[in-house]
Amino acid sequence: ATAALEGVQSWQPNWDDVAVSLSADISRWHKVTESE
């Protein structure tokens, strides 16, 4: 059980990367919707 818990804790999303990729997706979506 401890090993499983450590495995979960060791996986942490890199929130900076998530935020950057999310803003890129939003910008791309705006460009697509504005072009129509």
PDB file of C-alpha atoms in Angstrom:
ATOM      1  CA  ALA A   1       0.000   0.000   0.000  1.00  0.00           C
ATOM      2  CA  THR A   2       2.864   2.370   0.800  1.00  0.00           C
ATOM      3  CA  ALA A   3       4.536   1.726  -2.552  1.00  0.00           C
ATOM      4  CA  ALA A   4       1.271   2.426  -4.369  1.00  0.00           C
ATOM      5  CA  LEU A   5       0.807   5.660  -2.436  1.00  0.00           C
ATOM      6  CA  GLU A   6       4.357   6.765  -3.238  1.00  0.00           C
ATOM      7  CA  GLY A   7       3.687   6.061  -6.921  1.00  0.00           C
ATOM      8  CA  VAL A   8       0.663   8.341  -6.851  1.00  0.00           C
ATOM      9  CA  GLN A   9       2.507  11.120  -5.035  1.00  0.00           C
ATOM     10  CA  SER A  10       5.487  10.949  -7.391  1.00  0.00           C
ATOM     11  CA  TRP A  11       3.220  11.696 -10.378  1.00  0.00           C
ATOM     12  CA  GLN A  12       2.503  15.385 -10.287  1.00  0.00           C
ATOM     13  CA  PRO A  13       1.516  17.263 -13.422  1.00  0.00           C
ATOM     14  CA  ASN A  14       3.799  20.163 -14.267  1.00  0.00           C
ATOM     15  CA  TRP A  15       1.200  22.902 -13.900  1.00  0.00           C
ATOM     16  CA  ASP A  16       3.389  25.440 -15.731  1.00  0.00           C
ATOM     17  CA  ASP A  17       3.447  23.157 -18.786  1.00  0.00           C
ATOM     18  CA  VAL A  18      -0.289  22.555 -18.442  1.00  0.00           C
ATOM     19  CA  ALA A  19      -1.007  26.299 -18.305  1.00  0.00           C
ATOM     20  CA  VAL A  20       1.234  27.051 -21.304  1.00  0.00           C
ATOM     21  CA  SER A  21      -0.336  24.303 -23.394  1.00  0.00           C
ATOM     22  CA  LEU A  22      -3.821  25.358 -22.328  1.00  0.00           C
ATOM     23  CA  SER A  23      -3.214  28.990 -23.348  1.00  0.00           C
ATOM     24  CA  ALA A  24      -1.841  27.810 -26.687  1.00  0.00           C
ATOM     25  CA  ASP A  25      -4.975  25.709 -27.217  1.00  0.00           C
ATOM     26  CA  ILE A  26      -7.195  28.688 -26.329  1.00  0.00           C
ATOM     27  CA  SER A  27      -5.295  31.006 -28.698  1.00  0.00           C
ATOM     28  CA  ARG A  28      -5.543  28.433 -31.480  1.00  0.00           C
ATOM     29  CA  TRP A  29      -9.280  28.029 -30.806  1.00  0.00           C
ATOM     30  CA  HIS A  30      -9.820  31.803 -30.980  1.00  0.00           C
ATOM     31  CA  LYS A  31      -7.973  31.968 -34.315  1.00  0.00           C
ATOM     32  CA  VAL A  32     -10.110  29.157 -35.703  1.00  0.00           C
ATOM     33  CA  THR A  33     -13.395  30.680 -34.524  1.00  0.00           C
ATOM     34  CA  GLU A  34     -12.478  34.191 -35.708  1.00  0.00           C
ATOM     35  CA  SER A  35     -11.627  32.936 -39.193  1.00  0.00           C
ATOM     36  CA  GLU A  36     -15.162  31.655 -39.790  1.00  0.00           C
TER      37      GLU A  36
END
